mmCIF file of C-alpha atoms in Angstrom:
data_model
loop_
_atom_site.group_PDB
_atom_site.id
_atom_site.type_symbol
_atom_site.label_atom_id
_atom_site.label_comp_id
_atom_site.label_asym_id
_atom_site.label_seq_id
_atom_site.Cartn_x
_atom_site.Cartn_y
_atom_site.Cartn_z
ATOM 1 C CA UNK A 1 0.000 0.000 0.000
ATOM 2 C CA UNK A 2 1.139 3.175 -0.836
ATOM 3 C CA UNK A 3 0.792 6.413 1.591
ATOM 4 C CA UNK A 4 0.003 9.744 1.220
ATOM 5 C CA UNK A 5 1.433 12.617 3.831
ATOM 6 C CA UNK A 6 0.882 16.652 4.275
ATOM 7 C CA UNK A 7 1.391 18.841 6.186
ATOM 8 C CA UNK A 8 0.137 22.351 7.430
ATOM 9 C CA UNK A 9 -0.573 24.561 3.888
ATOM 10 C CA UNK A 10 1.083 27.350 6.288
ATOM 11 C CA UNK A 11 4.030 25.526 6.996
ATOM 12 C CA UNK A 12 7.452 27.840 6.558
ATOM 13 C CA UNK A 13 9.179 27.590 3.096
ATOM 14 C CA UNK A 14 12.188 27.073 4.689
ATOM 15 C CA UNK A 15 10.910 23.837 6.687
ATOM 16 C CA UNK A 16 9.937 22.184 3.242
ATOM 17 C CA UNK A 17 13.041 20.516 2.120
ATOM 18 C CA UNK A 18 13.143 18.607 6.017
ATOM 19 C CA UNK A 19 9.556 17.548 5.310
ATOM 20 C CA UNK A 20 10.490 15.933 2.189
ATOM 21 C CA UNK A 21 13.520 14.161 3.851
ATOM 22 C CA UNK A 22 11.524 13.163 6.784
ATOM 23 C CA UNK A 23 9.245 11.553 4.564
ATOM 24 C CA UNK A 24 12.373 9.650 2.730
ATOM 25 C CA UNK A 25 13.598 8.899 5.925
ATOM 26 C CA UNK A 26 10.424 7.396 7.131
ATOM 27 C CA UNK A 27 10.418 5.275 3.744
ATOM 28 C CA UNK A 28 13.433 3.811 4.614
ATOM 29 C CA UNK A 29 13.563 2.856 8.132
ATOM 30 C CA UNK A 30 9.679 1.121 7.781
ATOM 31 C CA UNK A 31 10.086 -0.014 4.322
ATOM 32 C CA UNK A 32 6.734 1.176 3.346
ATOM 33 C CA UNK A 33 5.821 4.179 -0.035
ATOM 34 C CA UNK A 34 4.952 7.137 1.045
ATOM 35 C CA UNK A 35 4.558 10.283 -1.185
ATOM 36 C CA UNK A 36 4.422 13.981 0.670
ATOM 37 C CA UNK A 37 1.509 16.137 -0.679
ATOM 38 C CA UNK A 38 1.452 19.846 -0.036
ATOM 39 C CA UNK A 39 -1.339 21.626 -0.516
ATOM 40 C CA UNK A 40 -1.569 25.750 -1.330
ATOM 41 C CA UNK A 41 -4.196 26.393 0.847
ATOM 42 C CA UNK A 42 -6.261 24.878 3.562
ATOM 43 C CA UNK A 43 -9.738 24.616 1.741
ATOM 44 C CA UNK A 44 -7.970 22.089 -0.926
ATOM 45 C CA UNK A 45 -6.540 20.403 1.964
ATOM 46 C CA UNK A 46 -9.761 19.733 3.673
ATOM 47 C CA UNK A 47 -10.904 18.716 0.418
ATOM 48 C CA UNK A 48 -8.593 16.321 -0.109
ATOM 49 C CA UNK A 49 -9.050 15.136 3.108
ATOM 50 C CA UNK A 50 -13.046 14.293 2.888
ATOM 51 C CA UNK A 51 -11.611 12.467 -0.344
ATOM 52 C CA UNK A 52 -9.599 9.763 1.339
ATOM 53 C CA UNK A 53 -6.668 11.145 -0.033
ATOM 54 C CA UNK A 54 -3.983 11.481 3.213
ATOM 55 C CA UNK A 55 -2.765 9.034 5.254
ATOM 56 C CA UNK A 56 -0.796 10.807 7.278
ATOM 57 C CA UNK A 57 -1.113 15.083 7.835
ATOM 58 C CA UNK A 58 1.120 17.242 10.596
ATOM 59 C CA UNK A 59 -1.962 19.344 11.016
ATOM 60 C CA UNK A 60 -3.012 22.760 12.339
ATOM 61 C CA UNK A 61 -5.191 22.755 15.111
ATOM 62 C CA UNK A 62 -8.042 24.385 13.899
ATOM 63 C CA UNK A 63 -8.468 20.944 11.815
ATOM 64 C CA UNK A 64 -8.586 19.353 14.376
ATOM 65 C CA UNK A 65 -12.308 18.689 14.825
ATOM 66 C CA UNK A 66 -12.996 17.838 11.062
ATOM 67 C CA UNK A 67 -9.573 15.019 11.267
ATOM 68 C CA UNK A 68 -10.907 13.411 14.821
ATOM 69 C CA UNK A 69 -14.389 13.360 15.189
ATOM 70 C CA UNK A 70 -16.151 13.872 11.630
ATOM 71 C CA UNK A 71 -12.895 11.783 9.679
ATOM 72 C CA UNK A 72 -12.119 9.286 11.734
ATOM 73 C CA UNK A 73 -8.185 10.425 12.033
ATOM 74 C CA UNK A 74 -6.165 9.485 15.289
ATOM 75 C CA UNK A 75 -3.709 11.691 16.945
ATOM 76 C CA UNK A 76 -0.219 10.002 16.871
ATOM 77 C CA UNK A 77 2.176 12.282 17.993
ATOM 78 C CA UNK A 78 2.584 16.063 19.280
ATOM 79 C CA UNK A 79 5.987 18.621 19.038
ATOM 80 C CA UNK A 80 7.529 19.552 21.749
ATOM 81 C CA UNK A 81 8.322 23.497 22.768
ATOM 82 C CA UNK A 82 6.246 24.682 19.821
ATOM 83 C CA UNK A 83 2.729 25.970 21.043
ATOM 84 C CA UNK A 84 0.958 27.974 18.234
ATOM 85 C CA UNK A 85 1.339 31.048 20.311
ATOM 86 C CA UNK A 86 0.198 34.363 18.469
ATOM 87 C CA UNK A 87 1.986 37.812 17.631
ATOM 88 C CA UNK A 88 0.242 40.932 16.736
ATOM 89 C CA UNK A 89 2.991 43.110 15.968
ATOM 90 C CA UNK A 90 3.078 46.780 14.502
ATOM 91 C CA UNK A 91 5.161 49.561 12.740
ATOM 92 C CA UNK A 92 8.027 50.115 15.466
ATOM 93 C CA UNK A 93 6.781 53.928 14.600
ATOM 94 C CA UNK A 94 3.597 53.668 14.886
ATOM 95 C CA UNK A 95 1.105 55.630 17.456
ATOM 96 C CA UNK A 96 -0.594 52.592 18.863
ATOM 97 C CA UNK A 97 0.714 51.662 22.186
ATOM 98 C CA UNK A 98 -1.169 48.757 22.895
ATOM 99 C CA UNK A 99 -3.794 46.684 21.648
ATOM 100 C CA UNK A 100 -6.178 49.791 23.385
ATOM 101 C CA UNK A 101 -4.994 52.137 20.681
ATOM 102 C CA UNK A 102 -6.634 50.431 17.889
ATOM 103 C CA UNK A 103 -9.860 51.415 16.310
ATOM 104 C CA UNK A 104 -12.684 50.361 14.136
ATOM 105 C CA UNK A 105 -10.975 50.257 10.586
ATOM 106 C CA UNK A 106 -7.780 48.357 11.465
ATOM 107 C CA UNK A 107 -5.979 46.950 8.519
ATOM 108 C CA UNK A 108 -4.813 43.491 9.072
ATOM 109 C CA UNK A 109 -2.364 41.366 7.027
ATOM 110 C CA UNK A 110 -2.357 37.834 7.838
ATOM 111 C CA UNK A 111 -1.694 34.845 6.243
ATOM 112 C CA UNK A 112 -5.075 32.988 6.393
ATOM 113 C CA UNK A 113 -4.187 30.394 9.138
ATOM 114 C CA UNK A 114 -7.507 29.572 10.859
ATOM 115 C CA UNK A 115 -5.829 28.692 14.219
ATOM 116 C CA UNK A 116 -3.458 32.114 14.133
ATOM 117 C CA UNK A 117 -6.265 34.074 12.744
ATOM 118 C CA UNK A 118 -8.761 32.768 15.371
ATOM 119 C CA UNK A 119 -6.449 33.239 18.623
ATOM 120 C CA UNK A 120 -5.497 36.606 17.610
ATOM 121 C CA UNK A 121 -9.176 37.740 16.850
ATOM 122 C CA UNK A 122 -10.387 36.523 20.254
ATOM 123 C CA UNK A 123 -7.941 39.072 21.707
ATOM 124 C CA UNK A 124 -8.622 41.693 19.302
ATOM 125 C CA UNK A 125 -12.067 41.714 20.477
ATOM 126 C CA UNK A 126 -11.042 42.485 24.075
ATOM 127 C CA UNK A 127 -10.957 46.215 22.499
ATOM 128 C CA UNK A 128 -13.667 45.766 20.331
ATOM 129 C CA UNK A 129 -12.436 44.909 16.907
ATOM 130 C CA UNK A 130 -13.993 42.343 15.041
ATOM 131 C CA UNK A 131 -14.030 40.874 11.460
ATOM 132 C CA UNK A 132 -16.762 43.262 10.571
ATOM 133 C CA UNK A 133 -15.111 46.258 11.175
ATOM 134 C CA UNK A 134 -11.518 45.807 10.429
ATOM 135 C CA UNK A 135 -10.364 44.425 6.936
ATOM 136 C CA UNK A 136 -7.937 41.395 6.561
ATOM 137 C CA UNK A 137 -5.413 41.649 4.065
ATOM 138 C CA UNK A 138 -4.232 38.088 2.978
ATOM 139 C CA UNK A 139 -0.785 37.274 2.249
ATOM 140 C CA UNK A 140 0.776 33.855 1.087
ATOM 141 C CA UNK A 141 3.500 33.791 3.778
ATOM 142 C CA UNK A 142 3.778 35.348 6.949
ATOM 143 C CA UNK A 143 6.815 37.029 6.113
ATOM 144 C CA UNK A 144 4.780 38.843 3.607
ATOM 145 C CA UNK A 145 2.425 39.834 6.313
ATOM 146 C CA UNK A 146 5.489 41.600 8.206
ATOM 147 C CA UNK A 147 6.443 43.097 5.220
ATOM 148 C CA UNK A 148 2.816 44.572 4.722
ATOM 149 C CA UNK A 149 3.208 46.637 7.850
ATOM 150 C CA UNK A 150 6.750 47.922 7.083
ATOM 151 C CA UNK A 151 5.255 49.010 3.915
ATOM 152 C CA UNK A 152 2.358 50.625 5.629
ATOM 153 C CA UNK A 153 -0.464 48.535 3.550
ATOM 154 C CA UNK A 154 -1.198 47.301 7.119
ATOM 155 C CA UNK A 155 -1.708 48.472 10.563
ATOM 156 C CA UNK A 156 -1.380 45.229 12.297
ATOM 157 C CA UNK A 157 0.059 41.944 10.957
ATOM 158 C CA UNK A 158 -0.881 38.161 12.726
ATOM 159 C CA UNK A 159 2.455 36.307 13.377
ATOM 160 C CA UNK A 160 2.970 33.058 15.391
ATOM 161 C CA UNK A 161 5.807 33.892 18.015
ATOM 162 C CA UNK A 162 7.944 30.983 16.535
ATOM 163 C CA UNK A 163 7.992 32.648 13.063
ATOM 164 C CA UNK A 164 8.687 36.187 14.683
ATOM 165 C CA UNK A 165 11.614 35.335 17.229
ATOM 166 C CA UNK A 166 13.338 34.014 13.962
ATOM 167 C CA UNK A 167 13.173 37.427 12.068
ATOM 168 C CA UNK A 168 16.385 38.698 11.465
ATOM 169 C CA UNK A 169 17.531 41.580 13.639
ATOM 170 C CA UNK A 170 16.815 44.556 11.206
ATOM 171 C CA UNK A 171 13.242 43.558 10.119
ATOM 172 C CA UNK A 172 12.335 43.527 14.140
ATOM 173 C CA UNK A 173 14.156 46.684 14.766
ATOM 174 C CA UNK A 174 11.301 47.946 12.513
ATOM 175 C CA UNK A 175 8.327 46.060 14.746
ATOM 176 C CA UNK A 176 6.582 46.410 17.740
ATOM 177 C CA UNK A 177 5.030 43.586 19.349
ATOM 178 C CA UNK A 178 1.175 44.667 20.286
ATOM 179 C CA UNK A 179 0.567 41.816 22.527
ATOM 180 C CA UNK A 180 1.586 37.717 22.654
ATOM 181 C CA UNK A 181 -0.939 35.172 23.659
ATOM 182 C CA UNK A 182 -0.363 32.553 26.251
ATOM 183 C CA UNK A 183 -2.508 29.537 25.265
ATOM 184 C CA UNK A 184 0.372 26.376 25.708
ATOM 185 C CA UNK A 185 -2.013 23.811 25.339
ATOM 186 C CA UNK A 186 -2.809 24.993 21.103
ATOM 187 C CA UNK A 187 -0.207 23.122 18.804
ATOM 188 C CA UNK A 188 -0.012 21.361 15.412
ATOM 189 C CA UNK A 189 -0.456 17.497 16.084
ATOM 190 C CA UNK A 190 0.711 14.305 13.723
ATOM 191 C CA UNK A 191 -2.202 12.781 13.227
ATOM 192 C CA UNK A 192 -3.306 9.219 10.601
ATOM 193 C CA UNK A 193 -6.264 7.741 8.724
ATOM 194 C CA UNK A 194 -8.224 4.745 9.605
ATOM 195 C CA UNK A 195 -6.974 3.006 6.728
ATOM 196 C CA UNK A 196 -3.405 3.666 7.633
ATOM 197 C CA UNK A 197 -3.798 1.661 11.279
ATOM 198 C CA UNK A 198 -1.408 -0.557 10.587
ATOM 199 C CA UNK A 199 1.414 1.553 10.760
ATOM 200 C CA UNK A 200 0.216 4.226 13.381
ATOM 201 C CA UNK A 201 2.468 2.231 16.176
ATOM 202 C CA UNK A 202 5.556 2.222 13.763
ATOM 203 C CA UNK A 203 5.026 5.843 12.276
ATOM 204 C CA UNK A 204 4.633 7.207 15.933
ATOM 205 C CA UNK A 205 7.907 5.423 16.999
ATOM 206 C CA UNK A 206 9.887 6.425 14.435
ATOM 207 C CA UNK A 207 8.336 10.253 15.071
ATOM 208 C CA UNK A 208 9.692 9.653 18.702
ATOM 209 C CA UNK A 209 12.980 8.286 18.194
ATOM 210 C CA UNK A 210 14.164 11.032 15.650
ATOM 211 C CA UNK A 211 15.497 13.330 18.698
ATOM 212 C CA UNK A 212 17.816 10.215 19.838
ATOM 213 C CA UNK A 213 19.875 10.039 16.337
ATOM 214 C CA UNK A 214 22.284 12.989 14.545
ATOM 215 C CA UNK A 215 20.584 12.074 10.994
ATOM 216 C CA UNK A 216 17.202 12.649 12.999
ATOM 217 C CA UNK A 217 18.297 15.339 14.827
ATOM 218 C CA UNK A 218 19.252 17.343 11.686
ATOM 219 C CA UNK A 219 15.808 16.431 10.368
ATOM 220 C CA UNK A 220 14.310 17.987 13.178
ATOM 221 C CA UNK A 221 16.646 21.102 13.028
ATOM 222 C CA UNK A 222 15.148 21.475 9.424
ATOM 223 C CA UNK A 223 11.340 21.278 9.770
ATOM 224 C CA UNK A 224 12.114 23.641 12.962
ATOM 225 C CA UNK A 225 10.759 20.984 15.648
ATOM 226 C CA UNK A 226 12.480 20.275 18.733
ATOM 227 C CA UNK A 227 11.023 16.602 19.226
ATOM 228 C CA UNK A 228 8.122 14.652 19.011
ATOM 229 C CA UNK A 229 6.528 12.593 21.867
ATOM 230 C CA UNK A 230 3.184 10.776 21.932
ATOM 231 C CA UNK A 231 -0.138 12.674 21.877
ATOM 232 C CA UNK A 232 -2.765 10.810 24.240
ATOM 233 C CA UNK A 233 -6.339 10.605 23.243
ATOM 234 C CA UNK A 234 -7.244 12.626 26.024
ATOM 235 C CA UNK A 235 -5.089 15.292 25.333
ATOM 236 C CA UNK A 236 -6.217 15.636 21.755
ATOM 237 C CA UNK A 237 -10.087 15.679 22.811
ATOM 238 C CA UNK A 238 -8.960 18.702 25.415
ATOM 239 C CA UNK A 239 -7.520 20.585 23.113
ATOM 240 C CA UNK A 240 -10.123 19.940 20.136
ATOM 241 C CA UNK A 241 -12.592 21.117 23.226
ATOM 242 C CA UNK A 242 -11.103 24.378 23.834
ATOM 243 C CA UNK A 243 -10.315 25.238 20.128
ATOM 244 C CA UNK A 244 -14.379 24.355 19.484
ATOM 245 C CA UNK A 245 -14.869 26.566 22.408
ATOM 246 C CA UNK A 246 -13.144 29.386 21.278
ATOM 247 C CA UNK A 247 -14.751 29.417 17.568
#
């Protein structure tokens, strides 16, 4: 049987190339086919998921619901130290102090992740901004979001933290962080089809064991993951709770 593996349609351009190696890598040490599908944007993902068409998807959390409870997907395996924690960053410049300042009107540039987008609305509406009266400007990367407010096309830009620690020096110099959430328990997870079962015990091992070897250390370094560890059912149901909660 060949298998079929994605990941997260937001997923930096500079983590690609580890993907595909991880996914050569996993080939190799299970002896199984696998081909890595990436998708340009979450509605063909989803798509392609309802179609029977991934085995195996390193997914954002938003999915969550739709993979688990409506698909039938398991959660194999969580990263460690990378919590989808959200930036809302400005012009270094600009008057707005905090996320107080802001009014009705607010341009935002983000790049359309649902789980980003969704986190970082909730706390926009603590000072009344909402999707109805603030525009969203979408960009294909989130680089391009930052650049969008340096460029003053955008107030405001959506970053996750892990994507703005690693901007260089000079682009932050030009930034001012807003606010930062602190919701740990929001991540991507590893998750697999029911028609992939028989492998979910190797897959998940292999996920695990990648932090105890250089090769899979370097793979790690690549796709910008610490480690993987196991995901429990019960974790996966708490956090699919609170992310339903918070739509």
């Amino acid at each position: 049987m060949k298998y079929t593996m994605s990941i997260c349609p937001t997923t930096p351009t500079s983590a690609m190339p580890g993907w595909y190696i991880l996914n050569t890598y996993l080939q190799k040490k299970l002896n199984i086919a696998m081909h890595i599908e990436i998708y340009d944007d979450f509605d063909a993902q989803r798509m392609a998921f309802k179609n029977g068409d991934i085995d195996f998807i390193y997914a954002n959390p938003y999915d969550a619901t739709l993979l688990m409870r409506t698909l039938g997907f398991s959660a194999l395996n969580k990263p460690n130290n990378t919590a989808n924690e959200v930036v809302i960053l400005c012009k270094a410049d600009a008057a707005a102090q905090s996320l107080k300042d802001l009014t009705a009107g607010v341009k935002i540039a983000t790049a359309n992740d649902p789980a980003i987008n969704l986190v970082a609305m909730i706390l926009l509406e603590s000072v009344d901004i909402t999707a109805s009266n603030s525009t969203q400007l979408e960009c294909s990367s989130f680089v391009i979001a930052a650049k969008q407010v340096l460029n003053g096309e955008a107030d405001v830009a959506f970053l996750p933290k892990s994507i703005y620690d690693k901007l260089s020096a000079i682009i932050k110099q030009q930034l001012r962080p807003l606010i930062c959430s602190e919701i740990s328990v929001i991540h991507n997870i590893f998750s697999a089809s029911e028609k992939s079962q028989d492998i979910h015990g190797d897959i998940s091992k292999a996920l695990n064991e990648l932090a105890d070897s250089p090769d899979g250390k370097d793979i790690l370094a690549t796709i910008g993951i610490p480690s993987f560890s196991v995901m429990q059912q019960e974790e996966a149901e708490f956090m699919i709770d609170l992310m339903d909660t918070l739509k």
